[in-house]
Coordinates of N, CA and C in Angstrom, one line a residue:
M1 N 34.8 55.1 55.1 CA 35.6 56.1 54.4 C 34.5 57.0 54.0
H2 N 33.7 57.5 54.6 CA 32.3 58.2 54.5 C 32.4 58.7 55.8
R3 N 32.4 58.3 56.8 CA 32.9 58.3 58.1 C 33.4 59.4 58.4
L4 N 35.0 58.9 58.1 CA 36.2 59.9 58.2 C 35.7 61.4 57.3
I5 N 34.9 61.7 56.1 CA 34.7 62.4 55.5 C 33.6 63.4 56.6
M6 N 32.6 62.9 56.9 CA 31.9 63.1 57.8 C 32.4 63.9 59.4
V7 N 33.5 63.1 60.4 CA 34.4 64.0 60.9 C 35.1 64.8 60.8
L8 N 35.7 65.3 59.4 CA 36.4 65.8 59.0 C 35.1 67.0 58.8
A9 N 34.5 67.0 58.2 CA 33.7 67.9 57.5 C 33.5 68.5 58.7
I10 N 32.5 67.7 59.8 CA 32.3 68.6 61.2 C 33.4 69.5 62.0
L11 N 34.7 68.8 61.6 CA 35.7 69.6 62.3 C 36.3 70.7 61.9
L12 N 36.2 70.9 60.5 CA 37.0 71.8 59.5 C 35.2 73.1 59.4
C13 N 34.4 72.9 59.6 CA 33.5 73.8 59.7 C 33.0 74.6 60.6
P14 N 33.7 75.0 61.5 CA 33.6 75.4 62.4 C 34.8 76.8 62.2
L15 N 36.0 76.1 61.5 CA 36.6 77.3 60.9 C 36.5 78.4 60.1
T16 N 36.0 77.1 59.2 CA 35.0 78.0 57.8 C 34.3 79.5 58.3
A17 N 33.3 78.8 58.9 CA 32.3 79.9 59.8 C 33.2 81.2 60.2
S18 N 34.4 80.6 61.4 CA 34.5 81.9 62.3 C 35.9 82.6 61.2
A19 N 36.1 82.3 60.6 CA 37.3 83.2 59.3 C 36.2 83.9 58.4
Q20 N 34.6 83.6 58.4 CA 33.7 84.7 57.8 C 33.2 85.3 58.9
N21 N 33.2 85.8 60.2 CA 32.3 85.8 60.9 C 32.4 87.4 61.2
W22 N 32.4 88.3 60.4 CA 32.9 89.1 60.7 C 31.5 90.3 59.8
F23 N 31.3 91.6 60.0 CA 30.0 92.2 59.6 C 30.7 93.7 59.3
E24 N 29.7 94.0 57.9 CA 30.3 95.4 57.5 C 29.0 96.3 58.2
P25 N 29.6 97.5 59.0 CA 28.5 98.6 59.8 C 27.9 98.9 58.2
A26 N 26.3 99.4 58.6 CA 25.5 100.0 58.2 C 25.8 101.1 57.7
R27 N 25.7 101.7 57.0 CA 25.9 103.3 56.0 C 24.9 104.3 57.5
G28 N 25.2 105.0 58.1 CA 24.3 106.2 58.6 C 24.2 105.8 60.7
T29 N 25.0 104.3 60.3 CA 25.2 103.6 62.2 C 26.0 104.5 62.8
A30 N 26.3 104.4 64.0 CA 27.2 105.0 65.1 C 28.4 104.3 64.9
L31 N 28.6 102.9 64.1 CA 29.7 102.2 64.8 C 30.3 102.7 63.3
R32 N 30.1 102.9 61.8 CA 30.8 103.2 61.1 C 31.1 104.6 60.8
A33 N 30.4 105.7 61.6 CA 31.1 106.9 61.6 C 32.3 106.9 63.1
A34 N 32.0 106.3 64.0 CA 33.2 105.9 64.6 C 34.4 105.2 63.5
L35 N 34.3 104.5 63.0 CA 35.5 104.1 62.5 C 35.9 104.7 61.5
M36 N 35.2 106.1 60.8 CA 35.9 106.7 59.9 C 36.3 108.5 60.7
D37 N 36.1 107.9 62.2 CA 36.6 109.5 62.6 C 37.3 108.9 63.4
A38 N 37.9 107.7 63.6 CA 39.2 107.8 63.8 C 40.2 107.3 63.1
V39 N 39.9 107.4 62.0 CA 41.5 107.7 60.8 C 41.1 108.4 60.4
R40 N 40.1 109.6 60.0 CA 39.9 111.0 59.9 C 41.5 112.0 59.8
P41 N 42.0 112.2 61.5 CA 42.6 113.2 61.5 C 44.2 112.4 60.7
H42 N 44.2 111.2 61.1 CA 45.6 110.9 60.3 C 45.0 111.3 58.3
A43 N 44.2 111.4 58.0 CA 43.8 111.2 56.7 C 44.1 113.2 56.4
E44 N 43.5 113.7 57.5 CA 43.5 115.1 57.2 C 44.7 115.3 57.3
W45 N 45.2 115.4 58.5 CA 47.4 115.8 58.7 C 47.5 115.2 57.0
I46 N 47.4 113.9 55.9 CA 48.2 113.9 55.2 C 47.7 115.0 53.5
F47 N 46.1 114.7 53.8 CA 45.5 116.0 52.8 C 44.7 116.9 52.7
G48 N 45.1 117.2 54.8 CA 44.2 118.6 54.7 C 42.8 118.3 55.1
A49 N 41.8 119.2 55.1 CA 40.4 118.7 55.5 C 39.9 120.3 54.7
P50 N 39.1 119.5 54.2 CA 37.7 119.1 55.0 C 37.9 117.4 53.8
I51 N 37.7 116.0 54.7 CA 37.7 114.7 54.0 C 36.3 114.1 54.3
E52 N 36.0 112.8 53.1 CA 35.3 112.2 53.2 C 35.7 110.7 52.9
F53 N 35.1 109.7 53.1 CA 35.5 108.6 53.0 C 35.1 107.7 51.6
V54 N 35.8 107.1 50.5 CA 34.7 106.4 50.0 C 35.4 104.4 50.8
V55 N 33.9 103.8 51.4 CA 34.2 103.1 51.7 C 33.8 101.7 50.6
E56 N 35.1 101.2 50.6 CA 35.8 100.1 49.2 C 35.5 98.7 50.5
D57 N 36.1 98.2 51.6 CA 36.1 97.7 52.3 C 35.6 97.7 53.4
L58 N 34.2 97.4 54.3 CA 34.5 97.7 55.8 C 34.3 96.1 56.5
R59 N 34.9 95.8 57.4 CA 35.1 94.7 57.8 C 35.1 95.2 60.0
V60 N 33.9 94.2 60.3 CA 34.5 94.6 61.9 C 33.9 92.9 62.2
A61 N 34.5 92.7 63.6 CA 34.1 91.4 64.2 C 35.0 91.7 65.7
G62 N 34.6 91.4 66.8 CA 34.5 91.9 68.0 C 34.8 93.2 68.3
D63 N 36.1 93.1 68.9 CA 36.9 94.9 69.1 C 38.1 94.9 68.4
V64 N 38.0 93.8 66.8 CA 38.9 94.5 65.3 C 37.5 94.7 64.4
A65 N 38.8 95.7 63.5 CA 38.3 95.9 62.5 C 39.4 96.1 61.6
F66 N 38.5 96.3 60.4 CA 39.5 96.5 58.8 C 38.8 97.3 57.7
A67 N 39.9 98.3 57.3 CA 39.0 99.3 56.5 C 39.7 99.4 55.1
S68 N 39.3 99.5 53.6 CA 39.7 99.9 52.8 C 39.7 101.4 52.6
L69 N 39.9 101.7 52.3 CA 39.5 103.9 51.8 C 39.9 104.6 51.0
T70 N 38.8 105.3 50.5 CA 39.5 106.3 49.9 C 39.0 107.3 50.1
A71 N 39.9 108.4 49.9 CA 39.8 109.6 50.8 C 39.6 110.7 49.4
Q72 N 38.6 111.0 49.9 CA 37.8 112.4 48.9 C 37.7 114.2 49.5
R73 N 37.2 114.8 48.7 CA 36.7 115.9 49.0 C 35.0 115.9 49.8
P74 N 34.4 116.7 50.2 CA 33.0 115.8 50.2 C 32.4 116.3 49.1
G75 N 31.0 115.7 48.2 CA 30.7 115.5 46.9 C 31.7 115.0 46.2
G76 N 32.5 114.1 46.7 CA 32.9 113.5 45.8 C 34.1 113.7 44.9
I77 N 34.4 115.2 44.8 CA 35.4 116.0 44.7 C 37.4 115.8 44.7
P78 N 37.3 114.7 43.8 CA 39.2 114.1 44.1 C 40.0 115.4 44.6
I79 N 40.7 114.6 45.4 CA 41.9 115.4 46.5 C 43.1 116.2 45.7
N80 N 43.2 117.3 45.1 CA 44.7 117.5 44.3 C 45.6 117.2 45.3
L81 N 46.5 116.1 45.2 CA 47.7 115.9 45.6 C 48.7 117.2 46.4
R82 N 48.7 117.7 44.8 CA 50.3 118.6 44.7 C 49.8 119.9 46.0
A83 N 48.6 120.3 46.0 CA 47.7 121.0 46.9 C 47.4 120.6 48.6
T84 N 48.0 119.6 49.2 CA 48.4 119.2 50.0 C 48.5 119.3 51.2
P85 N 48.8 119.5 52.3 CA 49.7 119.8 53.6 C 50.8 118.3 53.7
G86 N 50.7 117.3 53.2 CA 51.2 116.0 53.1 C 52.6 116.5 52.2
Y87 N 51.8 116.9 51.2 CA 53.2 117.1 50.3 C 53.7 118.2 50.4
A88 N 52.9 119.3 50.3 CA 54.4 120.1 50.9 C 55.1 120.5 51.8
R89 N 55.2 118.9 53.3 CA 56.0 118.3 54.1 C 56.9 116.9 53.4
G90 N 56.6 117.0 52.0 CA 57.2 115.6 51.7 C 56.8 114.4 52.0
A91 N 55.6 114.8 52.4 CA 54.8 113.0 53.1 C 54.1 112.1 52.1
V92 N 53.9 112.7 50.8 CA 52.7 112.3 49.6 C 53.8 112.6 48.6
D93 N 54.0 110.7 48.2 CA 54.2 110.8 46.8 C 54.1 110.3 45.8
T94 N 53.5 111.3 44.9 CA 53.4 111.2 43.7 C 53.3 110.1 42.8
S95 N 54.8 109.5 43.0 CA 55.6 108.8 41.8 C 55.6 107.5 42.1
G96 N 54.6 106.6 41.1 CA 54.7 105.0 41.5 C 53.4 104.1 41.8
I97 N 52.8 105.5 42.4 CA 51.4 105.2 43.1 C 50.4 105.6 42.7
S98 N 49.5 104.3 42.4 CA 48.4 104.5 41.3 C 47.0 105.3 41.9
V99 N 46.8 105.3 43.4 CA 46.4 105.8 44.1 C 46.3 105.9 45.5
P100 N 47.5 107.2 45.3 CA 47.7 107.8 46.5 C 46.4 108.3 47.8
Q101 N 45.5 108.6 47.6 CA 44.4 108.4 48.3 C 43.4 107.1 48.9
S102 N 44.4 106.3 48.6 CA 43.7 104.8 49.3 C 44.1 105.0 50.2
I103 N 44.1 104.5 51.6 CA 43.7 104.2 52.9 C 43.6 102.4 53.1
Q104 N 44.5 102.0 53.8 CA 43.9 100.9 54.8 C 44.1 101.2 56.1
V105 N 43.3 100.5 56.5 CA 43.4 100.8 58.3 C 42.8 99.4 58.7
L106 N 44.1 99.3 59.9 CA 43.5 98.1 60.7 C 43.5 98.8 62.2
Y107 N 42.0 98.4 62.9 CA 41.7 99.6 63.9 C 41.6 98.3 65.4
R108 N 41.3 98.8 66.4 CA 41.0 98.1 67.9 C 40.3 98.8 68.3
R109 N 39.2 98.4 69.4 CA 38.3 99.0 70.1 C 39.2 99.0 71.3
S110 N 39.3 99.9 71.7 CA 39.6 99.9 73.7 C 38.2 101.0 73.9
G111 N 38.1 100.1 74.7 CA 37.0 100.5 75.7 C 35.8 100.9 74.7
N112 N 35.5 101.9 74.7 CA 34.2 102.4 73.7 C 34.6 102.9 72.6
T113 N 36.0 103.4 72.1 CA 36.8 103.8 71.3 C 37.3 103.3 70.5
W114 N 37.6 103.4 69.2 CA 38.3 103.0 68.3 C 38.5 103.7 68.2
V115 N 40.0 102.8 67.7 CA 41.8 103.7 67.3 C 42.3 102.9 66.2
A116 N 42.5 103.6 65.4 CA 43.4 103.0 63.9 C 44.7 102.9 64.5
Q117 N 44.3 102.0 64.7 CA 46.5 101.2 65.3 C 47.6 101.2 63.9
H118 N 46.9 101.1 62.8 CA 48.1 100.6 61.8 C 47.1 101.0 60.6
F119 N 48.0 102.1 59.1 CA 47.5 102.4 58.8 C 48.4 102.7 57.3
V120 N 48.3 102.7 56.7 CA 48.9 102.9 55.1 C 47.8 103.7 53.9
F121 N 48.9 104.7 53.8 CA 48.0 105.5 52.7 C 49.0 105.4 51.4
G122 N 47.9 105.2 50.3 CA 48.6 104.3 49.1 C 49.6 103.1 49.3
A123 N 49.3 102.2 49.4 CA 50.2 101.3 49.9 C 49.9 100.1 48.1
T124 N 51.4 100.4 48.2 CA 51.6 99.1 46.6 C 51.5 97.5 47.2
D125 N 51.2 96.9 48.0 CA 51.3 95.5 48.4 C 50.2 95.7 49.9
V126 N 50.1 94.1 50.1 CA 49.1 94.0 50.9 C 49.6 93.7 52.3
W127 N 50.2 95.1 53.2 CA 51.3 94.8 54.0 C 50.2 93.6 55.1
W128 N 49.2 94.3 55.0 CA 47.9 93.8 56.6 C 48.1 92.1 56.5
S129 N 48.7 91.9 55.2 CA 48.9 90.0 55.4 C 50.0 89.3 56.1
Y130 N 51.0 90.6 56.7 CA 52.3 90.0 57.6 C 51.3 89.2 59.0
G131 N 52.1 88.2 59.2 CA 52.1 87.6 60.1 C 51.1 88.1 61.6
P132 N 52.3 88.8 62.3 CA 51.9 89.4 63.0 C 50.7 90.3 63.4
Y133 N 50.1 90.9 62.0 CA 48.9 91.7 61.6 C 47.6 90.2 61.8
C134 N 48.1 89.6 61.2 CA 47.1 88.6 60.9 C 47.3 87.7 62.3
A135 N 47.8 87.5 63.3 CA 47.7 86.8 64.6 C 46.5 87.4 65.1
E136 N 47.2 88.7 65.2 CA 46.0 89.8 65.9 C 44.7 90.2 65.1
Y137 N 44.5 90.0 63.6 CA 43.1 91.0 63.0 C 43.0 90.0 62.5
R138 N 43.2 88.5 62.1 CA 42.6 87.7 61.9 C 41.1 87.0 61.7
P139 N 40.2 87.4 62.5 CA 38.5 87.6 62.0 C 38.1 88.5 61.3
V140 N 39.2 90.0 60.6 CA 38.8 90.6 59.8 C 39.4 90.3 58.5
I141 N 40.8 89.8 58.4 CA 41.2 89.8 57.2 C 41.8 88.0 56.9
S142 N 41.1 87.0 57.1 CA 41.5 85.7 56.7 C 41.6 85.8 56.0
D143 N 40.9 86.2 54.6 CA 41.7 86.0 53.7 C 42.9 86.1 53.2
V144 N 43.4 87.2 53.5 CA 44.9 87.2 53.4 C 46.0 86.6 54.1
C145 N 45.6 86.3 55.4 CA 46.1 85.4 56.1 C 46.5 84.1 55.6
Y146 N 47.9 83.7 55.5 CA 48.1 82.0 55.1 C 49.3 81.6 56.2

């Protein structure tokens, strides 16, 4: 029995380690700036410029990354949603969304460039736990993939 437990521990250990094999790029690094810059045009399309991000969660593993962000104006000024280009176009719905300025992003590196491939503003669910996203981005979202 003891031998069986040791064998199972050895076999399962790499799965546990690989599920947590991401890192958060430090503030001020080129990598962190590249990830923020990849989603910035999308945020500016909705909220207008200038935008800065509060990073709630940022994970990178190899050529994939995940971010959970909150958009704000420089200096920590909240965004007046009714004064945004997205609101004027009807792309911002302020009803029923607790934090419409929240953004979740799945990134992929293409050569030397990070691309915000999938993103949602003001999500009310964990959309990135969807099976096909988990298959591709598991290294950075394994905690929501089942």
